[in-house]
Tab-separated table of C-alpha atoms and ligand atoms in Angstrom:
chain	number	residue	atom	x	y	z
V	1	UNK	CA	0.000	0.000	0.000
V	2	UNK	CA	1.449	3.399	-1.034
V	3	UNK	CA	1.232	6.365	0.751
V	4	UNK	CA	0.963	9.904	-1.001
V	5	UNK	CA	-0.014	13.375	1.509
V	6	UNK	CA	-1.947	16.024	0.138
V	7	UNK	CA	-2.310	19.321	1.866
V	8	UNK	CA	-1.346	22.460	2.844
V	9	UNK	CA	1.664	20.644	4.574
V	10	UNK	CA	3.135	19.349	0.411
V	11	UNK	CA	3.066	23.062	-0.490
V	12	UNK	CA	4.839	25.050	2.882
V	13	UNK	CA	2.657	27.347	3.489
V	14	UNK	CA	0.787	25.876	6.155
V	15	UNK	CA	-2.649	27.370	7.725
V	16	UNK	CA	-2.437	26.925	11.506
V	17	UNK	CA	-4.161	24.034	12.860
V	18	UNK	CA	-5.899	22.967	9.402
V	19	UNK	CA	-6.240	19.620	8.585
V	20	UNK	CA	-4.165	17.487	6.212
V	21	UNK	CA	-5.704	14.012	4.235
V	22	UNK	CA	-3.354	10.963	3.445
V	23	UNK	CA	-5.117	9.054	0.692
V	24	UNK	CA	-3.856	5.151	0.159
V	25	UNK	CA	-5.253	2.663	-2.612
V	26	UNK	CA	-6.568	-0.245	-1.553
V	27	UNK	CA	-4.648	-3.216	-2.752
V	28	UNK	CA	-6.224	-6.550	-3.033
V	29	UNK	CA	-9.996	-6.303	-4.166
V	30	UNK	CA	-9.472	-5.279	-8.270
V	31	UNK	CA	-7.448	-6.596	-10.519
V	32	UNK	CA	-6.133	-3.459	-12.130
V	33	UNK	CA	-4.109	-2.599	-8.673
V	34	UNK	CA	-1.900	-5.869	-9.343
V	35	UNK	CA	1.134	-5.696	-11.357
V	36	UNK	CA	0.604	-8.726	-13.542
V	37	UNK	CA	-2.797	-7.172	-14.902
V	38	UNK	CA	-1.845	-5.556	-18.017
V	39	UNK	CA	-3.663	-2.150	-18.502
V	40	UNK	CA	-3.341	-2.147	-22.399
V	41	UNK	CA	-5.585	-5.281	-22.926
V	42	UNK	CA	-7.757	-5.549	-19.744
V	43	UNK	CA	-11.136	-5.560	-20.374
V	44	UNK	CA	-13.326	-4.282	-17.862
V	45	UNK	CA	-16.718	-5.704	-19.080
V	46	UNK	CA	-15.272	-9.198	-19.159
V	47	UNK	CA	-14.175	-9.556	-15.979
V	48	UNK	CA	-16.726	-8.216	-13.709
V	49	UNK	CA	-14.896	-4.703	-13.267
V	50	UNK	CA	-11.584	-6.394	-12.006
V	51	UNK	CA	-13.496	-7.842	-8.784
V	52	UNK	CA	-11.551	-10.456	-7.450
V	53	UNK	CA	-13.305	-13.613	-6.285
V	54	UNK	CA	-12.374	-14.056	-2.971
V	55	UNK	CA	-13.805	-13.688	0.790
V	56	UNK	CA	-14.113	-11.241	2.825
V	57	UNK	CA	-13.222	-10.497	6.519
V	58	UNK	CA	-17.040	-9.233	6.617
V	59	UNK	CA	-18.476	-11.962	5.411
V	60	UNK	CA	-18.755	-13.972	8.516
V	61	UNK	CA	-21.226	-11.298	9.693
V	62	UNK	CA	-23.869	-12.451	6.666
V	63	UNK	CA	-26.003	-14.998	7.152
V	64	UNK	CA	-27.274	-15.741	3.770
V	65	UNK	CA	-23.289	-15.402	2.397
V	66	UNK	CA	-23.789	-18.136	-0.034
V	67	UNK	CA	-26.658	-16.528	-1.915
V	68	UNK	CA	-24.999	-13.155	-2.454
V	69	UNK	CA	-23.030	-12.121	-5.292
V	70	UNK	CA	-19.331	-10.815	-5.241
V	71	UNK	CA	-20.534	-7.101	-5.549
V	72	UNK	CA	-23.344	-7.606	-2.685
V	73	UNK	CA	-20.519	-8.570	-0.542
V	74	UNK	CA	-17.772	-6.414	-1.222
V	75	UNK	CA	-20.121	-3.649	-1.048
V	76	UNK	CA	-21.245	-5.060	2.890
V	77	UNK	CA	-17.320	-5.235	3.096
V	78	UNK	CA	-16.561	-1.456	2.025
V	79	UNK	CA	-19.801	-0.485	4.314
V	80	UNK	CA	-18.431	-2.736	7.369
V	81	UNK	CA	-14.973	-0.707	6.810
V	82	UNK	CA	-16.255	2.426	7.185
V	83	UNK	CA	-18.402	1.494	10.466
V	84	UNK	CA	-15.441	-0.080	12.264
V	85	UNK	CA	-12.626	2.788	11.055
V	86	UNK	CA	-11.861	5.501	13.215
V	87	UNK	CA	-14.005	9.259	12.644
V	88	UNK	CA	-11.207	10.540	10.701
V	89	UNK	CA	-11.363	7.518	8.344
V	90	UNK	CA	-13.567	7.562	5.331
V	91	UNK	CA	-13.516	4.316	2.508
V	92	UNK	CA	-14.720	5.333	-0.982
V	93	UNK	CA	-15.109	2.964	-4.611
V	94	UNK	CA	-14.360	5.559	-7.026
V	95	UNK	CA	-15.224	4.357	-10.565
V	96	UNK	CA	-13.203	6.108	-12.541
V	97	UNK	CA	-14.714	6.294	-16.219
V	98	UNK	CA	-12.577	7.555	-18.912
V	99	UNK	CA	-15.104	9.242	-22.013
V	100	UNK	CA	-15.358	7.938	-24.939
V	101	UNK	CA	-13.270	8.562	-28.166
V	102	UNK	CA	-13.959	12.361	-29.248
V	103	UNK	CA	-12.813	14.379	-32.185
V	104	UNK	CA	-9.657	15.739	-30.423
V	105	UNK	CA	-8.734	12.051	-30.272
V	106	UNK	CA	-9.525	10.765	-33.621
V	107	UNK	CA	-7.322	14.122	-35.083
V	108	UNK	CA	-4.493	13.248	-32.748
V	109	UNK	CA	-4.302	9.842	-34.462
V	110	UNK	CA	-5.137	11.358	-37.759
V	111	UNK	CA	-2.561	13.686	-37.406
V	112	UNK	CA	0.152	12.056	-35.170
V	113	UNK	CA	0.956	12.853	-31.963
V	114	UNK	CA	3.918	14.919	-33.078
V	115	UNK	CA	2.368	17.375	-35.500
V	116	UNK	CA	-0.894	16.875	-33.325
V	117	UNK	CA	0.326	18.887	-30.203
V	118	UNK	CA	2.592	21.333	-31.378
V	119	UNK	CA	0.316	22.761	-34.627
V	120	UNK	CA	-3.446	21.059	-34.877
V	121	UNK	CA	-4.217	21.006	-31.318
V	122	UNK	CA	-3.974	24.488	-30.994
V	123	UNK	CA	-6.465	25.010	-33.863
V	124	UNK	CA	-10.319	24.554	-33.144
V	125	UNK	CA	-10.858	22.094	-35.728
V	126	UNK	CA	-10.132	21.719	-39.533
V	127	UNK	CA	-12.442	22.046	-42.631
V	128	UNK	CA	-14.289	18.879	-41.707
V	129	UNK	CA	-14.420	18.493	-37.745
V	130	UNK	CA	-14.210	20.239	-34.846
V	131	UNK	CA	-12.252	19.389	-31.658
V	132	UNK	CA	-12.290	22.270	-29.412
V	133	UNK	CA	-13.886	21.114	-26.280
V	134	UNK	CA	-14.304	18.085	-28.341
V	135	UNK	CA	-17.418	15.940	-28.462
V	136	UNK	CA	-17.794	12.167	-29.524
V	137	UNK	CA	-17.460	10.489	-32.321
V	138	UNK	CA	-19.781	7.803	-33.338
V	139	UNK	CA	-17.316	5.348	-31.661
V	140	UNK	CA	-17.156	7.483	-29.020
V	141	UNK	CA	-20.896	7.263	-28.434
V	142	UNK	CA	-20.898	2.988	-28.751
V	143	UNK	CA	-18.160	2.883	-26.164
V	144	UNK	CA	-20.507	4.749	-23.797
V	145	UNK	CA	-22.954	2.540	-24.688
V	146	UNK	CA	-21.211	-0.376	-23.959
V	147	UNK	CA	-20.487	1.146	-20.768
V	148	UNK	CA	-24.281	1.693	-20.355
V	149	UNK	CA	-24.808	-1.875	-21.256
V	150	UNK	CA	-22.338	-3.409	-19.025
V	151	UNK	CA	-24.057	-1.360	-16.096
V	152	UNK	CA	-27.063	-2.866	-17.190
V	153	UNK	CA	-25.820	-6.565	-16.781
V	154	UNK	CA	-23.978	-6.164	-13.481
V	155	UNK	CA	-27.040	-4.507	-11.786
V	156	UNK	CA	-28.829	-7.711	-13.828
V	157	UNK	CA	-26.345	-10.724	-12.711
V	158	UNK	CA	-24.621	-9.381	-9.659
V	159	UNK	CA	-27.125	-6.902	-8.042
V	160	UNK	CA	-24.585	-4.659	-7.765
V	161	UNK	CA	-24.659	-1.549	-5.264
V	162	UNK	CA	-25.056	1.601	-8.103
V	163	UNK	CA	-23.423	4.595	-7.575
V	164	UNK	CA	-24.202	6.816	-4.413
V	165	UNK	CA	-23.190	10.038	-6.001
V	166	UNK	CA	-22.041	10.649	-9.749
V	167	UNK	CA	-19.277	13.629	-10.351
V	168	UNK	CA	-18.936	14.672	-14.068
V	169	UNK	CA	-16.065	16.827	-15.668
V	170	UNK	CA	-17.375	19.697	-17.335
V	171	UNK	CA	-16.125	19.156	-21.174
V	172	UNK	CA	-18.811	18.275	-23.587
V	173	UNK	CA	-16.966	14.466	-23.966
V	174	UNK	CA	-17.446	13.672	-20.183
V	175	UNK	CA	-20.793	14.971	-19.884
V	176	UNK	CA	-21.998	13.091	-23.122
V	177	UNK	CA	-20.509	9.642	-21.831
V	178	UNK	CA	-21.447	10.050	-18.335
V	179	UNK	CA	-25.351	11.138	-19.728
V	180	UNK	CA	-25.308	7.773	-22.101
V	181	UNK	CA	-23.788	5.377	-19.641
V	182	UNK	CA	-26.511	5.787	-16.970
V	183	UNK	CA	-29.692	8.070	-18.492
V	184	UNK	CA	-32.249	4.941	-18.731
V	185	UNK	CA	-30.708	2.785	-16.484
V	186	UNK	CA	-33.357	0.753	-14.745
V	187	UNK	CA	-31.606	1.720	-11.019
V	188	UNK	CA	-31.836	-1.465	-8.103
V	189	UNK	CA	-34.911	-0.237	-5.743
V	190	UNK	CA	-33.804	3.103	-3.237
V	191	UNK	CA	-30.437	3.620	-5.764
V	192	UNK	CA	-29.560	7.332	-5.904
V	193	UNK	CA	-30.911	8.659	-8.971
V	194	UNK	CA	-28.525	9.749	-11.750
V	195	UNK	CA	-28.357	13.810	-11.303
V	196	UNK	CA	-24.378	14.331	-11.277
V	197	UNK	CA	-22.326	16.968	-10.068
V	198	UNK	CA	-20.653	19.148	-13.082
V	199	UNK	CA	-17.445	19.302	-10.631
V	200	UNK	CA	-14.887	21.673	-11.914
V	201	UNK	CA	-11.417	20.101	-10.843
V	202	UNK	CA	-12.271	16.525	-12.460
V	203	UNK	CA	-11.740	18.102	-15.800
V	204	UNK	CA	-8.479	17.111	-18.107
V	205	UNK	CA	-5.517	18.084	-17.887
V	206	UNK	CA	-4.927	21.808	-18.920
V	207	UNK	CA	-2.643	22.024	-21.928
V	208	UNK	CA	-2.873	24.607	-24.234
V	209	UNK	CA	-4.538	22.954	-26.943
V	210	UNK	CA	-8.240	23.943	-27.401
V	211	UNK	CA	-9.826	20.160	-26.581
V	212	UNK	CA	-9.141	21.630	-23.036
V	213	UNK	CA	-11.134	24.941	-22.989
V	214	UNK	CA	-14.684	24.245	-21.404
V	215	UNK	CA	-17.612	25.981	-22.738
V	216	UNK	CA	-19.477	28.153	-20.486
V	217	UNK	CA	-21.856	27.005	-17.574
V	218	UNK	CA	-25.218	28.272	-19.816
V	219	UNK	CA	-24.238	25.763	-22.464
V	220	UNK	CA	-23.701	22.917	-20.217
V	221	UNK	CA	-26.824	24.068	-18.610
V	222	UNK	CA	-29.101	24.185	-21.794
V	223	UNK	CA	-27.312	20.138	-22.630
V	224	UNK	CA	-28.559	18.861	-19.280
V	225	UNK	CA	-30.818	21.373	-17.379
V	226	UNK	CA	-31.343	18.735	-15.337
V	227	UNK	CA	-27.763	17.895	-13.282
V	228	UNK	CA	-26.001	19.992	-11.002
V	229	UNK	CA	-23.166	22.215	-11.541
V	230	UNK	CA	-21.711	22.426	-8.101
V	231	UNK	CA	-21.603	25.265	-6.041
V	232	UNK	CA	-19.273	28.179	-7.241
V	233	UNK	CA	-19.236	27.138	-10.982
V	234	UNK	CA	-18.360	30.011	-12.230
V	235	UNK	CA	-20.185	30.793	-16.572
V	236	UNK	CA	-16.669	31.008	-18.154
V	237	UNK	CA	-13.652	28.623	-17.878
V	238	UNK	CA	-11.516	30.181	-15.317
V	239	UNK	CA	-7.993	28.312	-15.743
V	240	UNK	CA	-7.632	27.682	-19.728
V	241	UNK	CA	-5.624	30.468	-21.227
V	242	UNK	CA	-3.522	28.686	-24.938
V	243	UNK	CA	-0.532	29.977	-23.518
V	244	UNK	CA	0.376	27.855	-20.382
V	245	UNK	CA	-0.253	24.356	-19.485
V	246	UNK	CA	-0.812	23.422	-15.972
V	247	UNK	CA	2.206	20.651	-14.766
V	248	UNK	CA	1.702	17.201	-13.909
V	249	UNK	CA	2.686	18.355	-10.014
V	250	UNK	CA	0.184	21.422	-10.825
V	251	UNK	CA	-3.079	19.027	-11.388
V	252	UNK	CA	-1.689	16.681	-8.948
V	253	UNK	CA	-2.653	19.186	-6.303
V	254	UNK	CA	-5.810	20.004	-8.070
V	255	UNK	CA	-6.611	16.337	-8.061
V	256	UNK	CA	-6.263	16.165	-4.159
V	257	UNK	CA	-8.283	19.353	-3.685
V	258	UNK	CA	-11.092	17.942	-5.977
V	259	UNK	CA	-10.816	14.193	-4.074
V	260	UNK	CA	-10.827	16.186	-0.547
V	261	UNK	CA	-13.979	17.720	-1.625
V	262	UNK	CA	-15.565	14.415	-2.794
V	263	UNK	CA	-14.788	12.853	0.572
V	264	UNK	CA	-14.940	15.121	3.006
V	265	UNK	CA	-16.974	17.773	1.680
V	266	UNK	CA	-16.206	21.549	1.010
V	267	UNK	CA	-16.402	22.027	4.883
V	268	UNK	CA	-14.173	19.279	5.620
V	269	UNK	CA	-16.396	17.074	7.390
V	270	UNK	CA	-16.899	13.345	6.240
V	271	UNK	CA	-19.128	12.833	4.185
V	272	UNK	CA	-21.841	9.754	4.936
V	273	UNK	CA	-23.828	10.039	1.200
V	274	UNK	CA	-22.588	6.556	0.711
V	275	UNK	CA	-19.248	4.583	-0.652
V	276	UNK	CA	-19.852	4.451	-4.307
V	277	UNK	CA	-18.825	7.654	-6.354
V	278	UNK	CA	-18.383	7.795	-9.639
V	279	UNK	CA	-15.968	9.988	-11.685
V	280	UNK	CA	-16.309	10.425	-15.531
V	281	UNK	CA	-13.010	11.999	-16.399
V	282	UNK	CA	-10.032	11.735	-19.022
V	283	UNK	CA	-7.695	9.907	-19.218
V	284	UNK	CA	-4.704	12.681	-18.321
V	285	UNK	CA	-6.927	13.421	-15.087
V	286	UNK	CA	-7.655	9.588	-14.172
V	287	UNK	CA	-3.772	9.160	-14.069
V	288	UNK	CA	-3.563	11.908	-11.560
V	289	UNK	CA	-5.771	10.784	-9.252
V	290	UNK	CA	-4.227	7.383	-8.856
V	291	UNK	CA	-0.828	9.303	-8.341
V	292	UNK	CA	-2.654	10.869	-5.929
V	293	UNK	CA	-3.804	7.813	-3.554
V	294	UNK	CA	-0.560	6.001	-4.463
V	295	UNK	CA	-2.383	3.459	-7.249
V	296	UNK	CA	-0.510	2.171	-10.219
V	297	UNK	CA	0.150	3.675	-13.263
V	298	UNK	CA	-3.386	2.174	-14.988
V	299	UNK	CA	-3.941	3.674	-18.248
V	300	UNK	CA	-7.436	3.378	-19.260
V	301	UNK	CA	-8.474	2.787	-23.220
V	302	UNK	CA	-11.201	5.732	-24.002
V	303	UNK	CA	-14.511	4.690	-22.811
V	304	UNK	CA	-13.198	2.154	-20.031
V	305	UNK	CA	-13.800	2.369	-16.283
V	306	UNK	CA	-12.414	0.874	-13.223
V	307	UNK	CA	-13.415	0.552	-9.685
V	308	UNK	CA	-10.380	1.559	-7.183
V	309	UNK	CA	-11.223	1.457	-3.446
V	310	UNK	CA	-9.453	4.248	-1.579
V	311	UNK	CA	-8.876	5.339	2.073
V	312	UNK	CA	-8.512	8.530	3.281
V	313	UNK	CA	-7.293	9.066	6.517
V	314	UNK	CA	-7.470	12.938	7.918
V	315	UNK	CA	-5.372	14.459	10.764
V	316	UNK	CA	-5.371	17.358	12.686
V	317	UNK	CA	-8.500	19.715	13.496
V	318	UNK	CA	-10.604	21.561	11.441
V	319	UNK	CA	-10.633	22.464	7.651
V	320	UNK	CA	-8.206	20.769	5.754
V	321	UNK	CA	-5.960	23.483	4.706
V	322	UNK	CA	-6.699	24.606	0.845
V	323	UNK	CA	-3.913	25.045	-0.980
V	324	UNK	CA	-2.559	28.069	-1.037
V	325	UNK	CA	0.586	28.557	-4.094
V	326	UNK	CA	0.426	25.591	-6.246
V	327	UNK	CA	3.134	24.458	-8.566
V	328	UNK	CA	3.221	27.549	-11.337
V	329	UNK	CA	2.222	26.785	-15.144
V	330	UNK	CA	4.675	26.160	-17.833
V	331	UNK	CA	4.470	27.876	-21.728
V	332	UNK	CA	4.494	25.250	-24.474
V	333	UNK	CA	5.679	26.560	-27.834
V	334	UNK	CA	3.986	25.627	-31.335
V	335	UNK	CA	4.037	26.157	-34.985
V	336	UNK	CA	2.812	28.668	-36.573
V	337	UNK	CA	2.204	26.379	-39.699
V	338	UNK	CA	1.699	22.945	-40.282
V	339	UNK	CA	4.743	21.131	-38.926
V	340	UNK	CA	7.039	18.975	-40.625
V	341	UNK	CA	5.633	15.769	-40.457
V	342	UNK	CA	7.304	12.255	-39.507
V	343	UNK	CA	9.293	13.954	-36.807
V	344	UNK	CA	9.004	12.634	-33.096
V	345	UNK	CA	9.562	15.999	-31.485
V	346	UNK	CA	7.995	19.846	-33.025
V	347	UNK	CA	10.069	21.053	-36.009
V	348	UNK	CA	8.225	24.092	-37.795
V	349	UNK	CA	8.553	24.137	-41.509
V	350	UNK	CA	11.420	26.403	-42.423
V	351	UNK	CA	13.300	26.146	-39.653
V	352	UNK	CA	10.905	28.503	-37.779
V	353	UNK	CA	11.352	28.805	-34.263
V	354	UNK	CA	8.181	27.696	-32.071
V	355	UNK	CA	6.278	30.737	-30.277
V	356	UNK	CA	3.672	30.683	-27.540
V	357	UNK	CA	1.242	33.057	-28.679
V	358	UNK	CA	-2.227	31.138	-29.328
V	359	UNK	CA	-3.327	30.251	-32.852
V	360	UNK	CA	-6.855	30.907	-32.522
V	361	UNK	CA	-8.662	33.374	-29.639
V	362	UNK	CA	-11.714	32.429	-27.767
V	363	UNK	CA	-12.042	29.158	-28.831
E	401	NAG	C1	-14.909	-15.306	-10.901
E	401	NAG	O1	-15.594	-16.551	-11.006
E	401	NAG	C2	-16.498	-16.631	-12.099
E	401	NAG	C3	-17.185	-17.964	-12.068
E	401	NAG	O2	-17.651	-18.235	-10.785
E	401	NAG	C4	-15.749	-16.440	-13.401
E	401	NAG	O3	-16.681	-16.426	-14.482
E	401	NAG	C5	-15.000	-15.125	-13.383
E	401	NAG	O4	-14.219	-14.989	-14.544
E	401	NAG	C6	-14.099	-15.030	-12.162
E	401	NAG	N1	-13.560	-13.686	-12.110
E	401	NAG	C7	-12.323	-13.371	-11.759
E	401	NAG	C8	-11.967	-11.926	-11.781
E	401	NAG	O5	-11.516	-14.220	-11.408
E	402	NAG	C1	-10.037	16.596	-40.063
E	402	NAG	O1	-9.689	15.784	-38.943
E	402	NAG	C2	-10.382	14.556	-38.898
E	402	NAG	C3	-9.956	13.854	-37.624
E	402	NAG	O2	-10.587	14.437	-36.512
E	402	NAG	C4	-10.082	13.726	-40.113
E	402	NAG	O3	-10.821	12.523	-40.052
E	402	NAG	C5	-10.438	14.507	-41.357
E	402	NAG	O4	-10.051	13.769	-42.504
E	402	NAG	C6	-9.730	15.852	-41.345
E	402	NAG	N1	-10.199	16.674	-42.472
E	402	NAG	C7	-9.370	17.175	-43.381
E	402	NAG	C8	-10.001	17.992	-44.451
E	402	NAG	O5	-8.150	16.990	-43.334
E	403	NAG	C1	-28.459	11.588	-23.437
E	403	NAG	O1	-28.654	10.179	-23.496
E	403	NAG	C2	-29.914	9.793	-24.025
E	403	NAG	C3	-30.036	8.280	-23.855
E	403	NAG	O2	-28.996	7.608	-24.492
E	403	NAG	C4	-29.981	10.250	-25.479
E	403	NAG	O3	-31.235	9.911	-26.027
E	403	NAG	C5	-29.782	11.761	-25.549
E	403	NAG	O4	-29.717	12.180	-26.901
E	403	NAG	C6	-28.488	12.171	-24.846
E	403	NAG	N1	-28.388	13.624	-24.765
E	403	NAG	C7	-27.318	14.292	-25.191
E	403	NAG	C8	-27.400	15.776	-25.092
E	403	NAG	O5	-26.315	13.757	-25.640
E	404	NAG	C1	-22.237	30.612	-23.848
E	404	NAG	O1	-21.624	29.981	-24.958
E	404	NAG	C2	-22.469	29.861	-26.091
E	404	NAG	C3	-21.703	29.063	-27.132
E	404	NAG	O2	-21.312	27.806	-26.631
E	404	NAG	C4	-22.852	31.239	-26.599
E	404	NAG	O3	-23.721	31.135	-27.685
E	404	NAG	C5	-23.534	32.002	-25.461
E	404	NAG	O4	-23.772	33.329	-25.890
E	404	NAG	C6	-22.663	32.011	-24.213
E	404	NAG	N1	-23.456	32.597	-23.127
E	404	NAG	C7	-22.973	33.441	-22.227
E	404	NAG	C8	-23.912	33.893	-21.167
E	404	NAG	O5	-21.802	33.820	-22.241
């Protein structure tokens, strides 16, 4: 088990007496947290989302063991954790879903990653598609499908406990996958319904290139008037700019601020809504929050989603302590033209040296 601390304590400037949150991964339940499970070819629908078959430490305490699936008890598990841990301990299953192909992807294929990220990127589309603040392709939309399908079966064949709360980055790919995976869904009896959270700090990473630039909160409003954008969601993206790209170390603490939130609330308390969360993200931001509780490097295929169970253990008194100077932004220089392509690194045509100054404005 890996430990990783997130706090004010990582970044110096400590607030007195605030609170910090060490987050661990939960070895021993999934698949995907053991080394010999290789990310690039697991497949998540045929193997029950990773869940192990095993026992449980909690299962003595069922009488009817033998007629329950694997999910009914693991779930009784994860709930039996969290009632014998100490107050300052919270257990969460975060199902991390990655969305499903979208333009941005499809041109970065098209295109090469090369020539990709240091000229088309930085475009908002070409003649014949557009991939700022990409949506899904066709293949995009099956994958969430398949997602929705899968959901379908497990609540079918293993009864499985659905999500207790549903968070939702707010670019157009997330929202899309996260609306066809579980709009329709025929929930288990007293299931949370599916209204998610539009949470801001689950988005993608933020480079420079335009797939990153949210649209405002009216838009994502008049897609699902029905879901939540959380509290302080401000109408226009506050942190993309096309010149600077937040670091890895950058939306590491971002990661831990938006997981702090999830468990323990904006306040800090714990948060009793249930174990079960689900995250649709990206694939850049997924990776980040598994640095962040210590997981494996996992690399989910678009569409995919895995289960990871995480503890989060928080010390000290009162509010954990936000973060108050995070790791500064770094420029990343492009073409001004279409680069020279079959190159592994940027080389603009001409010899042309690379310049930071955006491409296209409010994308
Ligand atoms: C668990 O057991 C079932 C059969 O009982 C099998 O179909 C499934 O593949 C097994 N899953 C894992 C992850 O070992
Ligand atoms: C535009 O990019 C898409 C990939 O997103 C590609 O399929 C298409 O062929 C490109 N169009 C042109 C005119 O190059
Ligand atoms: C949301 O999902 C439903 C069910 O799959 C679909 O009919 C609808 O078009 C989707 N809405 C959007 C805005 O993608
Ligand atoms: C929000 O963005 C849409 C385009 O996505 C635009 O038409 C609309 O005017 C914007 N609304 C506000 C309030 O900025």
């Amino acid at each position: 088990m890996k430990l990783s601390t997130f706090g004010s304590a990582l970044v110096g400037l400590a607030v007195a007496h605030a609170s910090t949150v060490e987050y661990s991964a939960v070895t021993g339940y999934f698949l995907q947290d053991e080394d010999s499970t290789d990310a690039s070819t697991f497949d998540y629908t045929a193997e029950n989302f990773g869940l192990i078959n095993r026992s449980y430490p909690a299962d003595q305490k069922l009488k009817n063991q033998a007629s329950l699936t694997q999910w009914e008890r693991f779930h009784h598990q994860v709930v039996k954790l969290n009632e014998e841990s100490a107050k300052n301990v919270e257990y969460k299953v975060l199902f991390l879903g990655r969305h499903g192909e979208g333009w941005h992807n499809a041109a970065e294929t098209y295109y090469g990653t090369p020539a990709w990220n240091c000229y088309w990127a930085e475009l908002n589309g070409n003649s014949t598609a557009t991939w700022a603040d990409a949506s899904l392709t066709e293949n995009g939309i099956q994958q969430a499908q398949k997602a929705h399908d899968f959901w379908a079966s497990q609540i079918k064949s293993q009864n499985i406990h659905t999500p207790d709360a549903y968070y939702v980055s707010p670019l157009t790919r997330a929202l899309q996958t996260a609306n066809y995976t579980f709009t329709n869904l025929a929930l288990p009896h007293g299931a949370t319904p599916f209204k998610p959270t539009v949470k801001e700090l689950f988005r993608e990473g933020i480079s420079i290139h335009t797939c990153d630039h949210r649209r405002n909160a009216s838009y994502i409003k008049s897609l699902f008037p029905a879901w939540r954008l959380e509290d302080g969601f401000v109408e226009n993206d506050p942190f993309w700019n096309g010149v600077e790209g937040e670091t890895s170390d950058a939306e590491d603490v971002r990661s831990a601020t938006a997981l702090n939130e999830v468990f323990f609330g904006k306040g800090g308390k714990v948060q009793h809504e249930g174990a079960f969360v689900s995250v649709t993200s990206h694939s850049g931001e997924i990776s980040s929050i598994l640095r962040v509780v210590g997981h494996r490097t996992f690399r989910l295929n678009t569409g995919a989603v895995i289960p990871v169970l995480v503890k989060a253990v928080k010390s000290g008194k009162g509010e954990i302590g936000s973060v108050t100077s995070s790791p500064s932004w770094t420029v990343s220089p492009h073409c001004t033209e279409p680069p020279v392509s079959s190159v592994t690194a940027c080389v603009c045509p001409s010899s042309a040296v690379p310049v930071t100054t955006p491409l296209v404005t409010g994308a």
